[in-house]
């Protein structure tokens, strides 16, 4: 082998070795590598991890996370992580990557709380509803357990992780109290949404979700379902049909025209489109939309 080529190969080998050592044991430059499946888990990890973690989100900002596919680099990131944070049953590609590459260093947030069943009449009957983060109380429980998992992965910073987790739990409980107070005196309680993502929120605060489509927001509703939702909206005096930011509003607009209602955004927080927003700002915007649509007086 020519000397110049041999030298180049040696340089590449040394560089590769340095890169491997830099991320050995799930750390890079002294920070714990945390891979998260989609935005709410990224939010928790960044808030609890602070400056001692390096968070990589597998779902790009503005992307719809349900059917995300992972490229080889992302699968390698899962393998290299000190902790992979995901929600089983929500993203099949992520489930597969964790099972194959991160089984011993992962946290399935579905194991932290009881998940509600998905009950709408469709082929998805019997499945568990994944949208647990829309219940601040359950989300606070997940935050506490994530703090413990980060502490176990990085014992040198365990006290800081647990402290930040407690602070975040307090903020989530404050959010829960605000929701409960604001939604206690509403004239209407039916929540008509284009995507059946809000059962946790509805269950927590005494509302009834009426979803046009199922858990997957891109599913096409059957004509029978459209007719059922329109009848329910008329019977309950619904004034607002909600749609979300990451998918087309056409279905919601169709129902709204038929029953003489308006449309408004209710964000399921599966991903952010505004870089200035975060979990709390979106949840407050959702609350404002709900109190207007449901005629709440508190």
Coordinates of C-alpha atoms in Angstrom, one line a residue:
X1 CA 0.0 0.0 0.0
X2 CA 1.4 3.4 -0.9
X3 CA 2.6 5.4 2.1
X4 CA 0.2 8.3 1.5
X5 CA -2.8 5.9 1.3
X6 CA -1.6 4.0 4.4
X7 CA -1.3 7.3 6.4
X8 CA -4.8 8.3 5.3
X9 CA -6.2 5.0 6.5
X10 CA -4.5 5.3 9.8
X11 CA -5.8 8.8 10.3
X12 CA -9.4 7.7 9.6
X13 CA -9.0 4.7 11.9
X14 CA -7.7 6.9 14.7
X15 CA -10.5 9.5 14.2
X16 CA -13.1 6.7 14.2
X17 CA -11.7 5.3 17.4
X18 CA -11.7 8.7 19.0
X19 CA -15.3 9.2 18.1
X20 CA -16.2 5.9 19.5
X21 CA -14.4 6.7 22.8
X22 CA -16.0 10.1 22.9
X23 CA -19.5 8.5 23.0
X24 CA -18.5 5.4 25.0
X25 CA -20.8 4.4 27.7
X26 CA -23.5 6.7 26.4
X27 CA -21.7 10.0 27.1
X28 CA -20.2 12.6 24.7
X29 CA -17.8 15.2 26.1
X30 CA -19.1 14.5 29.6
X31 CA -22.8 14.8 28.8
X32 CA -25.2 11.9 28.8
X33 CA -26.6 11.1 25.4
X34 CA -30.4 10.9 25.5
X35 CA -32.4 10.0 22.4
X36 CA -36.1 10.8 22.5
X37 CA -38.8 9.5 20.2
X38 CA -40.9 12.7 19.7
X39 CA -41.5 16.2 21.1
X40 CA -43.2 15.7 24.5
X41 CA -40.4 13.3 25.5
X42 CA -37.8 15.7 24.2
X43 CA -39.3 18.4 26.3
X44 CA -39.2 16.3 29.5
X45 CA -35.6 15.2 28.8
X46 CA -34.3 18.7 28.2
X47 CA -36.1 20.2 31.2
X48 CA -35.0 17.4 33.6
X49 CA -31.6 16.8 32.0
X50 CA -30.5 20.5 32.0
X51 CA -27.0 21.1 30.8
X52 CA -25.7 17.7 31.7
X53 CA -27.5 15.9 28.9
X54 CA -27.3 16.0 25.1
X55 CA -30.8 15.4 23.7
X56 CA -31.4 14.1 20.2
X57 CA -35.1 13.9 19.0
X58 CA -35.9 11.2 16.4
X59 CA -38.9 13.1 15.0
X60 CA -38.0 16.3 13.1
X61 CA -39.8 19.6 14.1
X62 CA -43.1 19.9 12.3
X63 CA -43.1 16.3 11.2
X64 CA -46.1 14.0 12.0
X65 CA -44.7 11.4 14.4
X66 CA -47.1 8.5 14.1
X67 CA -45.5 6.8 11.1
X68 CA -41.9 8.1 11.4
X69 CA -39.2 6.0 9.7
X70 CA -35.6 6.0 11.0
X71 CA -32.5 6.2 8.8
X72 CA -29.3 4.2 9.6
X73 CA -27.8 7.2 11.4
X74 CA -30.7 7.5 13.7
X75 CA -30.7 3.8 14.5
X76 CA -27.0 4.2 15.4
X77 CA -27.9 7.1 17.7
X78 CA -30.3 4.9 19.5
X79 CA -27.6 2.3 20.0
X80 CA -25.1 4.9 21.2
X81 CA -27.5 6.6 23.7
X82 CA -27.0 6.4 27.4
X83 CA -30.9 6.5 27.6
X84 CA -33.5 6.1 24.9
X85 CA -36.9 7.5 25.9
X86 CA -39.9 6.3 23.9
X87 CA -43.5 5.3 24.1
X88 CA -44.2 1.7 23.0
X89 CA -47.0 1.2 20.5
X90 CA -46.9 4.7 19.1
X91 CA -44.0 4.6 16.6
X92 CA -43.3 1.1 15.3
X93 CA -39.9 2.0 13.8
X94 CA -38.8 3.4 17.1
X95 CA -40.0 0.3 19.0
X96 CA -38.0 -1.9 16.6
X97 CA -34.8 0.2 17.0
X98 CA -35.1 0.2 20.8
X99 CA -35.8 -3.5 20.9
X100 CA -32.7 -4.3 18.7
X101 CA -30.3 -1.6 19.8
X102 CA -31.2 -0.2 23.3
X103 CA -33.1 -2.8 25.2
X104 CA -30.8 -2.4 28.2
X105 CA -30.7 1.4 28.3
X106 CA -34.2 2.6 27.5
X107 CA -37.2 4.0 29.3
X108 CA -40.7 3.2 27.9
X109 CA -42.9 5.9 29.4
X110 CA -46.0 3.7 28.8
X111 CA -44.7 1.6 31.7
X112 CA -44.9 4.6 34.1
X113 CA -48.6 5.2 34.1
X114 CA -51.9 3.4 33.2
X115 CA -52.8 4.0 29.6
X116 CA -56.4 4.5 28.6
X117 CA -58.0 2.1 26.1
X118 CA -58.8 3.4 22.6
X119 CA -62.6 2.9 22.3
X120 CA -63.8 4.6 19.1
X121 CA -65.6 2.1 16.8
X122 CA -62.9 1.2 14.2
X123 CA -60.2 -1.3 13.4
X124 CA -58.2 0.2 16.2
X125 CA -60.6 -1.0 19.0
X126 CA -58.7 -2.6 21.9
X127 CA -55.5 -0.6 21.4
X128 CA -54.1 1.6 24.1
X129 CA -54.3 5.4 23.5
X130 CA -50.8 6.8 23.4
X131 CA -51.5 10.5 23.9
X132 CA -50.8 10.4 27.6
X133 CA -48.8 13.7 27.7
X134 CA -52.1 15.6 27.3
X135 CA -53.0 14.7 30.9
X136 CA -50.7 16.9 33.1
X137 CA -51.1 14.6 36.1
X138 CA -50.0 11.5 34.2
X139 CA -47.2 13.6 32.6
X140 CA -46.0 14.6 36.0
X141 CA -45.7 11.0 37.0
X142 CA -43.7 10.2 33.9
X143 CA -41.4 13.2 34.7
X144 CA -40.7 11.8 38.2
X145 CA -39.8 8.4 36.8
X146 CA -37.6 9.9 34.0
X147 CA -35.7 11.8 36.7
X148 CA -35.0 8.5 38.4
X149 CA -33.9 6.9 35.1
X150 CA -31.5 9.8 34.3
X151 CA -30.1 9.6 37.8
X152 CA -29.4 5.9 37.4
X153 CA -27.8 6.4 34.0
X154 CA -25.6 9.3 35.3
X155 CA -25.1 8.9 39.1
X156 CA -22.7 11.9 39.3
X157 CA -25.6 14.2 38.5
X158 CA -28.4 12.3 40.2
X159 CA -29.4 14.9 42.7
X160 CA -29.8 17.6 40.0
X161 CA -31.9 15.3 37.8
X162 CA -34.3 14.6 40.7
X163 CA -34.4 18.2 41.8
X164 CA -35.4 19.4 38.3
X165 CA -37.9 16.6 38.0
X166 CA -39.6 17.7 41.2
X167 CA -39.7 21.3 39.9
X168 CA -41.3 20.2 36.6
X169 CA -43.8 18.1 38.5
X170 CA -44.8 21.1 40.5
X171 CA -45.3 23.2 37.3
X172 CA -47.4 20.4 35.7
X173 CA -49.6 20.1 38.8
X174 CA -50.1 23.9 38.7
X175 CA -51.2 23.5 35.0
X176 CA -53.6 20.8 36.1
X177 CA -55.2 23.0 38.7
X178 CA -55.6 25.8 36.1
X179 CA -57.3 23.5 33.7
X180 CA -59.6 22.1 36.3
X181 CA -60.6 25.5 37.5
X182 CA -61.1 26.9 34.0
X183 CA -63.1 23.9 32.7
X184 CA -65.4 23.5 35.7
X185 CA -68.2 25.8 34.6
X186 CA -68.6 25.1 30.9
X187 CA -72.0 25.2 29.1
X188 CA -70.9 22.4 26.7
X189 CA -68.7 19.4 27.4
X190 CA -68.4 17.7 23.9
X191 CA -65.0 18.1 22.3
X192 CA -65.3 17.5 18.6
X193 CA -61.9 17.0 17.1
X194 CA -60.5 15.9 13.7
X195 CA -58.1 13.5 15.4
X196 CA -58.9 11.3 18.4
X197 CA -55.9 12.5 20.5
X198 CA -57.6 14.2 23.4
X199 CA -59.2 11.4 25.5
X200 CA -56.7 11.9 28.3
X201 CA -57.5 15.6 28.5
X202 CA -61.2 15.0 28.2
X203 CA -61.2 12.3 30.8
X204 CA -59.2 14.3 33.3
X205 CA -61.5 17.4 33.1
X206 CA -65.0 15.9 32.6
X207 CA -65.3 16.4 28.8
X208 CA -66.4 14.0 26.1
X209 CA -64.2 13.5 23.1
X210 CA -66.0 13.1 19.7
X211 CA -63.2 12.2 17.3
X212 CA -63.8 12.4 13.5
X213 CA -60.8 10.2 12.7
X214 CA -59.0 7.6 14.9
X215 CA -55.6 7.7 16.6
X216 CA -53.9 8.2 13.3
X217 CA -54.6 11.7 12.2
X218 CA -54.1 11.0 8.5
X219 CA -56.8 8.2 8.4
X220 CA -59.8 8.9 6.2
X221 CA -63.0 8.7 8.1
X222 CA -65.8 6.6 6.8
X223 CA -69.0 8.4 5.6
X224 CA -70.9 6.7 8.4
X225 CA -68.5 8.3 10.9
X226 CA -68.9 11.7 9.4
X227 CA -72.6 11.5 9.6
X228 CA -72.5 10.3 13.3
X229 CA -70.2 13.2 14.2
X230 CA -72.4 15.7 12.4
X231 CA -75.5 14.4 14.3
X232 CA -73.7 14.6 17.6
X233 CA -72.5 18.2 16.9
X234 CA -76.0 19.4 16.0
X235 CA -77.6 17.6 19.1
X236 CA -75.1 19.1 21.5
X237 CA -75.0 22.6 20.1
X238 CA -71.4 22.4 19.2
X239 CA -70.0 25.7 18.0
X240 CA -66.4 24.7 17.2
X241 CA -64.8 21.8 15.4
X242 CA -61.2 21.4 16.3
X243 CA -58.3 20.5 13.9
X244 CA -54.6 20.2 14.6
X245 CA -51.5 21.9 13.2
X246 CA -49.7 19.0 11.5
X247 CA -52.4 17.7 9.2
X248 CA -55.0 19.0 6.8
X249 CA -58.0 20.8 8.3
X250 CA -60.3 19.6 5.4
X251 CA -62.3 17.0 7.4
X252 CA -62.9 19.4 10.3
X253 CA -64.0 22.1 7.8
X254 CA -66.4 19.7 6.1
X255 CA -68.2 19.0 9.4
X256 CA -68.1 22.6 10.4
X257 CA -69.8 23.7 7.2
X258 CA -72.5 21.0 7.6
X259 CA -73.4 22.0 11.1
X260 CA -72.8 25.7 10.9
X261 CA -69.9 25.8 13.3
X262 CA -66.5 27.4 13.1
X263 CA -63.1 25.7 13.2
X264 CA -60.2 26.3 15.6
X265 CA -56.8 24.7 16.4
X266 CA -56.4 22.3 19.3
X267 CA -52.8 21.1 19.3
X268 CA -52.1 17.5 20.3
X269 CA -48.5 18.5 21.0
X270 CA -47.0 15.6 19.0
X271 CA -44.6 18.1 17.4
X272 CA -43.9 21.8 17.4
X273 CA -44.2 24.1 14.4
X274 CA -43.3 27.3 16.3
X275 CA -39.7 27.3 17.6
X276 CA -40.6 29.8 20.3
X277 CA -43.3 27.5 21.7
X278 CA -43.0 24.8 24.3
X279 CA -45.3 22.3 26.1
X280 CA -46.6 24.9 28.6
X281 CA -47.3 27.6 26.1
X282 CA -49.2 25.2 23.8
X283 CA -51.2 23.8 26.6
X284 CA -52.2 27.3 27.7
X285 CA -53.2 28.1 24.1
X286 CA -55.2 24.9 24.0
X287 CA -57.0 25.9 27.3
X288 CA -57.9 29.3 25.9
X289 CA -59.4 27.7 22.8
X290 CA -61.3 25.2 24.9
X291 CA -62.8 27.8 27.2
X292 CA -64.0 29.9 24.2
X293 CA -65.4 26.9 22.3
X294 CA -67.2 25.3 25.3
X295 CA -68.6 28.5 26.8
X296 CA -66.7 28.3 30.1
X297 CA -67.3 31.1 32.5
X298 CA -64.5 30.6 35.2

